[in-house]
Short mmCIF file of C-alpha atoms in Angstrom, two decimals:
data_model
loop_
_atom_site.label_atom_id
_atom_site.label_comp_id
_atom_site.label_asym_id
_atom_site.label_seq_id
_atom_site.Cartn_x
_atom_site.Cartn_y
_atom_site.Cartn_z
CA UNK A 472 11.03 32.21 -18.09
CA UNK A 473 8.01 33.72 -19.94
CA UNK A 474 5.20 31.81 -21.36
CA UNK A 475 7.13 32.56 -25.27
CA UNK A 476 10.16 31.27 -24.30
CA UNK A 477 8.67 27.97 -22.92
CA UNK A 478 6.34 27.17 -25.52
CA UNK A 479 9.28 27.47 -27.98
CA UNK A 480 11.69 25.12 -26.51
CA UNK A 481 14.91 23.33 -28.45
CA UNK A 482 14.51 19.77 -28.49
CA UNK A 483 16.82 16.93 -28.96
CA UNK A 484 14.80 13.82 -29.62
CA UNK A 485 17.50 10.57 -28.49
CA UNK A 486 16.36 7.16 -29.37
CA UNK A 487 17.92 4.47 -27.48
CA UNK A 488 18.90 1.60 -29.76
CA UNK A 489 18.72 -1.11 -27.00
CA UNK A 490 21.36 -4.00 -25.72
CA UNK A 491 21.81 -7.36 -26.91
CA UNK A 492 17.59 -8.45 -27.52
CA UNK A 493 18.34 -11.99 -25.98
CA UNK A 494 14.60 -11.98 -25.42
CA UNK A 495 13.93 -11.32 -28.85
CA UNK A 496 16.41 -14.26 -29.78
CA UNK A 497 17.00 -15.52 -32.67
CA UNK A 498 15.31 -12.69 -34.39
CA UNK A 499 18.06 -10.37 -32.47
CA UNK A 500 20.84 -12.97 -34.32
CA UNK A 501 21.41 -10.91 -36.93
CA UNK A 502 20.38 -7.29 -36.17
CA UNK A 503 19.51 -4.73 -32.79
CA UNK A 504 16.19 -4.74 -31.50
CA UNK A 505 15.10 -1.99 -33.36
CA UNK A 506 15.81 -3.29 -36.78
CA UNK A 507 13.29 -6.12 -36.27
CA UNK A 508 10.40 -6.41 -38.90
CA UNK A 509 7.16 -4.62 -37.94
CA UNK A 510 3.41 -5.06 -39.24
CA UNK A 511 4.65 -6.53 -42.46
CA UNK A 512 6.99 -3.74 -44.01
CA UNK A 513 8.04 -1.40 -41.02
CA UNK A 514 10.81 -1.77 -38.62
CA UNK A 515 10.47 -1.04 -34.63
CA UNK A 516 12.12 1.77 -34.82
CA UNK A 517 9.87 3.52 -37.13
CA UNK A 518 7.60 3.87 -34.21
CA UNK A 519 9.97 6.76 -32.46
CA UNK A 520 11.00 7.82 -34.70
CA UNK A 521 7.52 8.75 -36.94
CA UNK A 522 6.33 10.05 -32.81
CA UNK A 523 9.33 12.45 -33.22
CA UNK A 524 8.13 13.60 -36.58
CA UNK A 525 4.51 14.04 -36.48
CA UNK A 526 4.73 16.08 -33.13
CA UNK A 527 7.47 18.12 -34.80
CA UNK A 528 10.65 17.24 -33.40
CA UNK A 529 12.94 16.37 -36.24
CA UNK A 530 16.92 16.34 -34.62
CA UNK A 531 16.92 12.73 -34.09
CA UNK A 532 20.00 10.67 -32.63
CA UNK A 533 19.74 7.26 -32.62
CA UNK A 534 21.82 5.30 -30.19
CA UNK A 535 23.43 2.13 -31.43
CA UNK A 536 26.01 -0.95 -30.44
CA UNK A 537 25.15 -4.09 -31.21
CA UNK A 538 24.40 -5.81 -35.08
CA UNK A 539 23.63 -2.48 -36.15
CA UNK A 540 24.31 -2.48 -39.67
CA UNK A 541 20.56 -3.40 -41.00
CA UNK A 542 19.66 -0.72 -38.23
CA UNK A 543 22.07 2.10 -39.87
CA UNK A 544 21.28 0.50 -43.72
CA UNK A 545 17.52 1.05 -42.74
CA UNK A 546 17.86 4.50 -41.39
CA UNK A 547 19.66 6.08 -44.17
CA UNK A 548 17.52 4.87 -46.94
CA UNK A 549 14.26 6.24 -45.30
CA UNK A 550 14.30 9.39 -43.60
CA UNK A 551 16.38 11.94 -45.25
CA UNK A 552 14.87 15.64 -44.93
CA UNK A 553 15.35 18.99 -46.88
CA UNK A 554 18.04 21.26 -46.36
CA UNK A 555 15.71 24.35 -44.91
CA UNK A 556 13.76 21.82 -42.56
CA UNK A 557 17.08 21.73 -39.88
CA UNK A 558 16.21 18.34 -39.41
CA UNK A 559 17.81 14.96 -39.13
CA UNK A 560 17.67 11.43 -37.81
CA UNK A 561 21.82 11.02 -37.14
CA UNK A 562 23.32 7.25 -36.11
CA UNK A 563 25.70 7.31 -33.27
CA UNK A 564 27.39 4.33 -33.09
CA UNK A 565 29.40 3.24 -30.12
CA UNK A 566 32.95 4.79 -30.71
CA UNK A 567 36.42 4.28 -28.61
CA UNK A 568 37.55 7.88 -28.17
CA UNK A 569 40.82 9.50 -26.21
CA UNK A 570 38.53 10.16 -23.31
CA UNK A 571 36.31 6.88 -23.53
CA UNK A 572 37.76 3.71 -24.64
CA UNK A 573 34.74 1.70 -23.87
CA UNK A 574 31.77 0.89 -25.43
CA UNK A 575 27.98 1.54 -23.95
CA UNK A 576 27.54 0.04 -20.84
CA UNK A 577 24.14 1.51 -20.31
CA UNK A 578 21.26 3.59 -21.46
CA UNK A 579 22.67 6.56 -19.51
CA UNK A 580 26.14 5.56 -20.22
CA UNK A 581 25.09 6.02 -23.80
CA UNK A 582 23.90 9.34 -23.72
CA UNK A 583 27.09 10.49 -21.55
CA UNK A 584 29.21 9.17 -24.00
CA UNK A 585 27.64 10.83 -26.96
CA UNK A 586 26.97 14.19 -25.48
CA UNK A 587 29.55 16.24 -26.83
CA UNK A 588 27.46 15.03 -30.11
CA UNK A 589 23.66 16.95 -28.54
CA UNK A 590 25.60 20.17 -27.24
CA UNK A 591 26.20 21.44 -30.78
CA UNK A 592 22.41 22.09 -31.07
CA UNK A 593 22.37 23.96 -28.10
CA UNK A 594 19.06 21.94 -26.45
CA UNK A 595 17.26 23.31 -23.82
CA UNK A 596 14.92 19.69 -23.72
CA UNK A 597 16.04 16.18 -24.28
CA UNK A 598 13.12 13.63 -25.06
CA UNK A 599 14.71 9.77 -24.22
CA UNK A 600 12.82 7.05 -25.89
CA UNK A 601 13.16 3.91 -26.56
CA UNK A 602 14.04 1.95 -30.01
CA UNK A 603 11.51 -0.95 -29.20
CA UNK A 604 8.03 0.10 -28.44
CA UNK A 605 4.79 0.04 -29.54
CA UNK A 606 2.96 3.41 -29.11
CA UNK A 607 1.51 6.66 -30.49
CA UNK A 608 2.55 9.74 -28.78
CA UNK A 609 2.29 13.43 -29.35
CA UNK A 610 5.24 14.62 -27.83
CA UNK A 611 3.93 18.17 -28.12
CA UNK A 612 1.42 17.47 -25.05
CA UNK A 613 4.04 15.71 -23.20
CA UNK A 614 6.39 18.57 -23.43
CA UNK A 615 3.75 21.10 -22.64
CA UNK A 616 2.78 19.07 -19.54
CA UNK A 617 6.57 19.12 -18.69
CA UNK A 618 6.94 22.64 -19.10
CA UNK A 619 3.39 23.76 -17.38
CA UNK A 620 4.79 21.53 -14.54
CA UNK A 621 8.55 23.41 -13.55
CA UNK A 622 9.75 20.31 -13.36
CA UNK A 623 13.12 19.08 -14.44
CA UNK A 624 12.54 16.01 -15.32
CA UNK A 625 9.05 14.36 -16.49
CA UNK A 626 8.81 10.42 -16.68
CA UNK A 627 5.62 9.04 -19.07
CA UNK A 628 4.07 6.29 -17.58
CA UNK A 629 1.30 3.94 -18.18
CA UNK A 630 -1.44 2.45 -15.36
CA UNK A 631 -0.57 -1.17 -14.38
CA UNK A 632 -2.14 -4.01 -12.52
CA UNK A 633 -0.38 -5.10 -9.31
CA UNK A 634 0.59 -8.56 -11.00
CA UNK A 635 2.02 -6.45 -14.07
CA UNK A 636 3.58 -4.00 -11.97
CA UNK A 637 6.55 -6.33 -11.04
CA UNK A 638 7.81 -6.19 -14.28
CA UNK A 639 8.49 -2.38 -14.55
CA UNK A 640 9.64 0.25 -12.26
CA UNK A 641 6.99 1.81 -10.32
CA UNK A 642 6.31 5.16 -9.18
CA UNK A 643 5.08 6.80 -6.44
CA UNK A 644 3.23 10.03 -7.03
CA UNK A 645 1.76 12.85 -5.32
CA UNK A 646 -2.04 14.48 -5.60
CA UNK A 647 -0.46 16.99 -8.24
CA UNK A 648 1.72 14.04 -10.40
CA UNK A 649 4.97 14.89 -8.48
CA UNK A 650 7.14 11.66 -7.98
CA UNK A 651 8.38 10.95 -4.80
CA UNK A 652 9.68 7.42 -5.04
CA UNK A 653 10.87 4.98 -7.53
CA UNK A 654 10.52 1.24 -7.24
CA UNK A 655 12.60 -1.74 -10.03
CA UNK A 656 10.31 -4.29 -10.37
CA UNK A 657 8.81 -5.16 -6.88
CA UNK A 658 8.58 -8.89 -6.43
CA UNK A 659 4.76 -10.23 -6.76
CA UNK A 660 5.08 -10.73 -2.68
CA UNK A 661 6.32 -7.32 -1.83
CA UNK A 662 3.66 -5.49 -0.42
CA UNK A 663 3.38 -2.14 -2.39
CA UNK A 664 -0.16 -1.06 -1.68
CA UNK A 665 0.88 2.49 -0.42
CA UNK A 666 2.40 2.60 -3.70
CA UNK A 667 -0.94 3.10 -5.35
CA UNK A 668 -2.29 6.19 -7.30
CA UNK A 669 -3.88 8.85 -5.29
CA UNK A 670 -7.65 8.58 -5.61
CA UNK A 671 -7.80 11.99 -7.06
CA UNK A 672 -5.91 10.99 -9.80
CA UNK A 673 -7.08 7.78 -10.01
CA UNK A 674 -10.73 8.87 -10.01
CA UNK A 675 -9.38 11.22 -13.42
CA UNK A 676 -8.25 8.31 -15.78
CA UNK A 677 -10.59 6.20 -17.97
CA UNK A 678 -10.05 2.33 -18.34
CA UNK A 679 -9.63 -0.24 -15.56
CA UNK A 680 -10.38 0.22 -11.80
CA UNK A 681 -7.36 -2.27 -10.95
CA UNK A 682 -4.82 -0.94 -12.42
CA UNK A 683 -4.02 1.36 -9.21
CA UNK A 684 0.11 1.39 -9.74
CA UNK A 685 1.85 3.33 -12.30
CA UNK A 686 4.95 2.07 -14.25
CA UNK A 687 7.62 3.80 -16.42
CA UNK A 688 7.67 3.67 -19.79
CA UNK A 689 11.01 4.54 -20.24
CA UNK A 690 10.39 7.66 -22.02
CA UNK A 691 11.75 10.71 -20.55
CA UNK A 692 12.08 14.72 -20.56
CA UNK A 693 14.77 16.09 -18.58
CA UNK A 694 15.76 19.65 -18.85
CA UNK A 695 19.30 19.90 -20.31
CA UNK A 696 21.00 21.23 -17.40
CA UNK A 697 19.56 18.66 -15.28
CA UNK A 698 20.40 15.72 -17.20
CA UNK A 699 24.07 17.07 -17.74
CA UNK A 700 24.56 17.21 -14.50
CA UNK A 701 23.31 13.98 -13.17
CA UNK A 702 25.10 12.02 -16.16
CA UNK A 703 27.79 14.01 -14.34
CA UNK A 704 29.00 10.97 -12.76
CA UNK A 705 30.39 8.19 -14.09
CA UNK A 706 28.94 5.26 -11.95
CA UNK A 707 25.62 5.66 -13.35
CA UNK A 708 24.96 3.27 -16.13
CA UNK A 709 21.09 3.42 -16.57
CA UNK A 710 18.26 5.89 -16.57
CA UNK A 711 15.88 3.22 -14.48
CA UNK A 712 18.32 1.55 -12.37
CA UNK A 713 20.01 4.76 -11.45
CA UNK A 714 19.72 8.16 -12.87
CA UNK A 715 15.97 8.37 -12.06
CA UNK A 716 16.49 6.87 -8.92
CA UNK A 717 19.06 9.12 -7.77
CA UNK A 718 17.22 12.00 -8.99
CA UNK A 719 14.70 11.70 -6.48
CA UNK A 720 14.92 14.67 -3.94
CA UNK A 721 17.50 16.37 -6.26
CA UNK A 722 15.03 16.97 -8.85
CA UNK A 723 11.58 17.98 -9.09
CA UNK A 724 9.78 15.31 -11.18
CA UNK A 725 6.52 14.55 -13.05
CA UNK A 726 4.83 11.73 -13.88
CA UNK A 727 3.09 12.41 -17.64
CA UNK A 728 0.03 9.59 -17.28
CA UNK A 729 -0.06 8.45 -20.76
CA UNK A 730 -3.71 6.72 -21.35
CA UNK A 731 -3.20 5.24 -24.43
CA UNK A 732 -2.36 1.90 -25.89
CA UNK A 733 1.84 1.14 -24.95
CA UNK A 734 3.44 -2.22 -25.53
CA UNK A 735 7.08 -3.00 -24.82
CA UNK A 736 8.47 -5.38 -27.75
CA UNK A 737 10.48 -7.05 -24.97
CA UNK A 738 9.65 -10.62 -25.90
CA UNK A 739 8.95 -13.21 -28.54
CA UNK A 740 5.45 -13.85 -27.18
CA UNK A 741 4.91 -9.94 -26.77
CA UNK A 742 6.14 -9.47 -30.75
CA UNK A 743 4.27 -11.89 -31.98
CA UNK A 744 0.88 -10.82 -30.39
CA UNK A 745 1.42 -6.96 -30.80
CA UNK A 746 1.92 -8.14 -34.49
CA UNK A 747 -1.19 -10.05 -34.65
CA UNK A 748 -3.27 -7.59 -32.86
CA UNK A 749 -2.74 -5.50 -36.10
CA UNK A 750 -4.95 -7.62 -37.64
CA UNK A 751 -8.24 -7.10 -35.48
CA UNK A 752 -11.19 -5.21 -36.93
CA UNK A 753 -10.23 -2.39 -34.53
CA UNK A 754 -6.39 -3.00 -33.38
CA UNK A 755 -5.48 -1.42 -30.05
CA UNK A 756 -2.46 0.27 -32.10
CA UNK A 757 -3.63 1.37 -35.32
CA UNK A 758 -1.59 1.98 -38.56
CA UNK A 759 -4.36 3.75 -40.42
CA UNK A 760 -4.12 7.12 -39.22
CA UNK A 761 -3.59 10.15 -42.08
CA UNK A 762 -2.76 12.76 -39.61
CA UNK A 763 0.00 10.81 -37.76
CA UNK A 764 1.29 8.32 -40.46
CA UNK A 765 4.49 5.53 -39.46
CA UNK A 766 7.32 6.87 -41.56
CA UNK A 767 9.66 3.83 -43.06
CA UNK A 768 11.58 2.89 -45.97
CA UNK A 769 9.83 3.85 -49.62
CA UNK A 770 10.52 0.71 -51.42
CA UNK A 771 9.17 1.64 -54.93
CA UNK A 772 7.69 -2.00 -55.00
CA UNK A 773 4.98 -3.30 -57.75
CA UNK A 774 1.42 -3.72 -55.68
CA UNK A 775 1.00 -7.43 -54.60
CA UNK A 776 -0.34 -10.01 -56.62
CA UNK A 777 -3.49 -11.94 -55.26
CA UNK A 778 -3.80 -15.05 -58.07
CA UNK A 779 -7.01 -16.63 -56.36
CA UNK A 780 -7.15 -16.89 -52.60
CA UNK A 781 -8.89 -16.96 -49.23
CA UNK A 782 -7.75 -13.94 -46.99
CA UNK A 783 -9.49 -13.37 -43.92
CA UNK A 784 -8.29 -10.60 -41.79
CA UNK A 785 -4.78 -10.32 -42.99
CA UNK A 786 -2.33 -7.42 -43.58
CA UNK A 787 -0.22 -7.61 -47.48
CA UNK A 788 2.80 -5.46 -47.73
CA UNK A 789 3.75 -4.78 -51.16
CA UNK A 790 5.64 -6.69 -53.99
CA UNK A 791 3.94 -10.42 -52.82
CA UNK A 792 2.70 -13.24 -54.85
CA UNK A 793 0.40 -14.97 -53.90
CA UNK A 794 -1.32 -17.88 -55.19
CA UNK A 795 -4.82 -19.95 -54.43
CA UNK A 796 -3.96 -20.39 -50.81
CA UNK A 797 -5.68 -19.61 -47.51
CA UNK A 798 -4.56 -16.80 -44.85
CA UNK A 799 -6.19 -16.21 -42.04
CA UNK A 800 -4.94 -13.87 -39.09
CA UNK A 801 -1.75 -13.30 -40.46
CA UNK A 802 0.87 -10.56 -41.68
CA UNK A 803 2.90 -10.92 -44.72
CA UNK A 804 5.89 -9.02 -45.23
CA UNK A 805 7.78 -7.51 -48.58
CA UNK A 806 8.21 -9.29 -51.45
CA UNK A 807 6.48 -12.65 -49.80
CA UNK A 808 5.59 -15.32 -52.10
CA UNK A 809 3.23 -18.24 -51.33
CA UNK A 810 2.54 -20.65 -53.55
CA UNK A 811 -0.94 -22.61 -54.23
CA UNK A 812 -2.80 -25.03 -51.70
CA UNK A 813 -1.23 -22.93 -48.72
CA UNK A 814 -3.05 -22.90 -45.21
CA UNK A 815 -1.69 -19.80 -43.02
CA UNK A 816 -3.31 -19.13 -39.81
CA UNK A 817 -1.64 -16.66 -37.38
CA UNK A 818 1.46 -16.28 -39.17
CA UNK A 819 4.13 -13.54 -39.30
CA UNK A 820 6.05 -14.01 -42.67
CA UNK A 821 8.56 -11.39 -42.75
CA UNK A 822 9.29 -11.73 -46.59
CA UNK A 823 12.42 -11.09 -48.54
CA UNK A 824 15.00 -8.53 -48.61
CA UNK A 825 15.57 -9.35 -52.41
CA UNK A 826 13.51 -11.14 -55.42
CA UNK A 827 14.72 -14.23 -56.76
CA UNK A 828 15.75 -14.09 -60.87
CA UNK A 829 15.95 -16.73 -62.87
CA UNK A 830 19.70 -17.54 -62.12
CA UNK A 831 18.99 -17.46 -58.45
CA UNK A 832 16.08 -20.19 -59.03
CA UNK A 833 18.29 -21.77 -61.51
CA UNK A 834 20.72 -22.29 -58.55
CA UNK A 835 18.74 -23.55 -56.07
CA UNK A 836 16.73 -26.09 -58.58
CA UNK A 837 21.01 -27.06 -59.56
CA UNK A 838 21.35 -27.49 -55.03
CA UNK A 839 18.37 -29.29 -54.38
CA UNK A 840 16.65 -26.24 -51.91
CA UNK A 841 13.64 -24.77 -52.29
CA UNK A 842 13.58 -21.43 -53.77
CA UNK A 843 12.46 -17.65 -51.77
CA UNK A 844 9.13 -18.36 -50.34
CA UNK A 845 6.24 -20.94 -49.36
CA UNK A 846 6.52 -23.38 -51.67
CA UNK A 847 3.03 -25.81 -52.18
CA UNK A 848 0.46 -27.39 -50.02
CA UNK A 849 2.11 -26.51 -46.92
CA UNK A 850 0.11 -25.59 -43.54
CA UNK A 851 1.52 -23.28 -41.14
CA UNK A 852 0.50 -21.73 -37.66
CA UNK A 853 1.18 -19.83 -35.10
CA UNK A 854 4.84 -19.05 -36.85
CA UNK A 855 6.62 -16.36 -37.30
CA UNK A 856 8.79 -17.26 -40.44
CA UNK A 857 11.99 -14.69 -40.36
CA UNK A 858 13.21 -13.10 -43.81
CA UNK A 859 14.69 -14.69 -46.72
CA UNK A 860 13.38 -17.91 -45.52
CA UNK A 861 13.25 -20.73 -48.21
CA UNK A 862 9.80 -23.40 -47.48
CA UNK A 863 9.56 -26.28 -49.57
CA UNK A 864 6.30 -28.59 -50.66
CA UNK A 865 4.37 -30.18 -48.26
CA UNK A 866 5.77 -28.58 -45.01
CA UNK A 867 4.18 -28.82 -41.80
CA UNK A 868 4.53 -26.21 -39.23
CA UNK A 869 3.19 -26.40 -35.85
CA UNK A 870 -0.12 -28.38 -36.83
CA UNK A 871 0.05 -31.39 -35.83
CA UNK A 872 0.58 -31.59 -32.22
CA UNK A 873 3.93 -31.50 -31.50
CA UNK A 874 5.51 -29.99 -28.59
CA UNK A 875 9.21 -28.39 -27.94
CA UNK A 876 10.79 -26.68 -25.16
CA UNK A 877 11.70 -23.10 -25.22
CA UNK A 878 14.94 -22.58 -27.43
CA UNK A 879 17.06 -23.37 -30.45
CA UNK A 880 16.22 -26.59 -32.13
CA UNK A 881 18.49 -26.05 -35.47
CA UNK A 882 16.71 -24.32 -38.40
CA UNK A 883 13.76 -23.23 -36.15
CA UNK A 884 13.82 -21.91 -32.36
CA UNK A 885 10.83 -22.57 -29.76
CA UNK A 886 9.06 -19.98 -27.74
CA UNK A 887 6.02 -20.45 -25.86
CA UNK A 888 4.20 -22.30 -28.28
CA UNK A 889 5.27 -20.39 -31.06
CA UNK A 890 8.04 -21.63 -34.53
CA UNK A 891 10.37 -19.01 -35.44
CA UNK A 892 11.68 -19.47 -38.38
CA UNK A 893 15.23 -18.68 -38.64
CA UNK A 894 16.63 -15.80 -41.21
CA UNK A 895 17.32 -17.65 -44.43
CA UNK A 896 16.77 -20.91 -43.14
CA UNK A 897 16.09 -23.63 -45.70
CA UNK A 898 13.46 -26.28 -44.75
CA UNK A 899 12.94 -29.34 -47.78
CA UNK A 900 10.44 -30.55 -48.74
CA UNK A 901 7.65 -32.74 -46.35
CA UNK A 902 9.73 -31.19 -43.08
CA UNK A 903 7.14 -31.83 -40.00
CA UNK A 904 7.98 -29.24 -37.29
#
């Protein structure tokens, strides 16, 4: 294959919608992992998908199967693209078929079962990426690197710390990035020190000396002749567990070292610092970038109101109200409103789906709950308050002291020192959590 042929090749961009989230629980109640609110007014998987875009790829599946309606709602109100552009971002549910009566059961299960979908745009590439990650990417350099390496399949993966390294798979690489082993999540007393980077390639990366191990990312380029035919098989359920594993020695692979910032939204604790990481002077993954913008939903929302108050190093999304209150370290989502005497330090307030008229207050004055919001005086930290979530007067979250062990507790769920707020939950007035 000439160079002209190879620097032009036809890409199918598949974005894996994820299982169940139980990690993400209870913000995973209601909708799939990539659905979740993001940085105030995205959704996770705005992240792929906006990588896709801005390196040029635009036919865009999105793998789906469980609580996917806010997912599918989400998708087809923000990315819709002109007729002479060729591109798309398409939802493939999970379907029962005459050949397949079952739903996923996998990530590569997913993609088997959907690939009569792919092969009418005659790919020659498949990228595989995740719905629930925190990166930037240009795709464009990956692919080239995949290309300029006659590989079949090329893995990006990030540099890891032995301690981190047993919660990913890890590979083993040669002096010229070829992988010649594949590891799930080595136990912290498994000895894996041949496992380390090559010094060559080692010596060639910036950032920390100790991170010697290298760990997928779960984002992958496989040629589409070589991913047909190991999804050729119908005992192989997952890329990691699996299909990459059984690839090696069948398959010539590369390893694309990816040096920038990558954070898997696996976890409450890992959501809710990622989130408040945006908020730093210089964030380690950084919205504010013309060239290589995050695509999501155009709301058409009135800018946010700011009626007296203290804001210290806090993101606004649009359509808020806000009233003579404090915020410090904290992201507020759509349509938020906070009334006066507020205290908010580190909190994620996911905001409202919908304003309130003057029926809907009407009706919640006539049933005793407070209405859409924060209402007064209340102090809140270290909370992330899901949407549609009515706060009364005088609440008290996670400020004075009190301590609860991980999981549900009613209208609020525990998770390593941090309140979630449920979705629409209702907490009266002078609640103490």
């Amino acid at each position: 294959m000439d160079f002209v042929e190879r620097s032009k090749p036809r890409v199918v961009c598949l974005i894996l919608g994820g299982g169940k989230g139980t990690r993400l629980y209870p913000l995973t109640k209601e909708r799939a992992k990539p659905a979740v609110s993001f940085g105030g007014k995205y959704r996770l998987v705005d992240i792929p998908i906006s990588n896709c875009i801005n390196s040029g790829y635009k036919k865009i599946y999105l793998l789906t199967q469980y609580n996917s309606t806010s997912l599918h709602m989400h998708i087809a109100n923000s990315y819709n693209f002109d007729r002479f552009s060729g591109g798309f971002v398409e939802i493939l549910a999970a379907e029962q078929t005459l050949e397949n009566d079952s739903f996923y059961e996998g990530t590569a299960d997913s993609v088997r079962k959907s690939m009569s979908h792919f092969k009418a745009q005659n790919p020659t590439h498949y990228i595989i990426l995740s719905g629930d990650q925190l990166y930037r990417m240009d795709l464009r350099a990956f692919m080239e690197s995949h290309l300029q390496s006659g590989a079949g399949i090329s893995i990006a993966t990030t540099t890891v710390s032995r301690q981190a390294a047993s919660r990913y798979g890890i590979m083993k690489i040669d002096d010229t990035n070829r992988i010649i082993d594949f590891m799930e999540k080595p136990g912290p007393d498994l000895d894996i020190s041949d496992w380390k980077m090559p010094q060559i390639i080692q010596a060639s990366l910036p950032g920390n000396p100790e991170k010697e191990y290298l760990a997928s990312m779960g984002i992958y380029i496989f040629n589409a002749d070589a991913l047909e035919e190991l999804l050729n098989n119908s005992n192989s359920k997952d890329f990691g567990k699996e299909i990459i594993p059984n690839a090696i020695g069948s398959h010539i692979m590369n390893s694309y070292i990816f040096d920038g910032y990558w954070e898997d939204i696996g976890t409450i604790r890992s959501f809710y610092d990622s989130n408040i990481q945006l908020t730093d002077i210089d964030p380690a993954f950084n919205f504010y970038d013309e060239d290589e913008p995050i695509y999501t939903h155009m709301r058409n929302l009135p800018p946010s109101k700011i009626n007296k108050a203290s804001i210290f190093a806090t993101l606004t999304s649009e359509g808020c109200v806000i009233t003579d209150s404090i915020l410090n370290r904290s992201i507020i989502g759509v349509r938020s409103f906070i009334e006066n005497g507020c205290y908010l330090e580190g909190v994620i307030m996911m905001g409202a789906d919908y304003y309130e008229n003057k029926k809907d207050k009407k009706l919640d004055d006539a049933r005793g709950i407070p209405r859409l919001g924060i209402g007064r005086n209340c102090s809140i930290v270290k909370c992330i308050i899901d949407k549609n979530a009515h706060i009364g007067n005088y609440v008290r979250i996670n400020v004075d002291g009190r301590q609860y062990e991980n999981g549900d507790h009613g209208c609020f769920y525990a998770s390593d020192g941090i309140i979630v707020i449920r979705k629409g939950a209702i907490i009266p007035d002078g609640t103490v959590i």
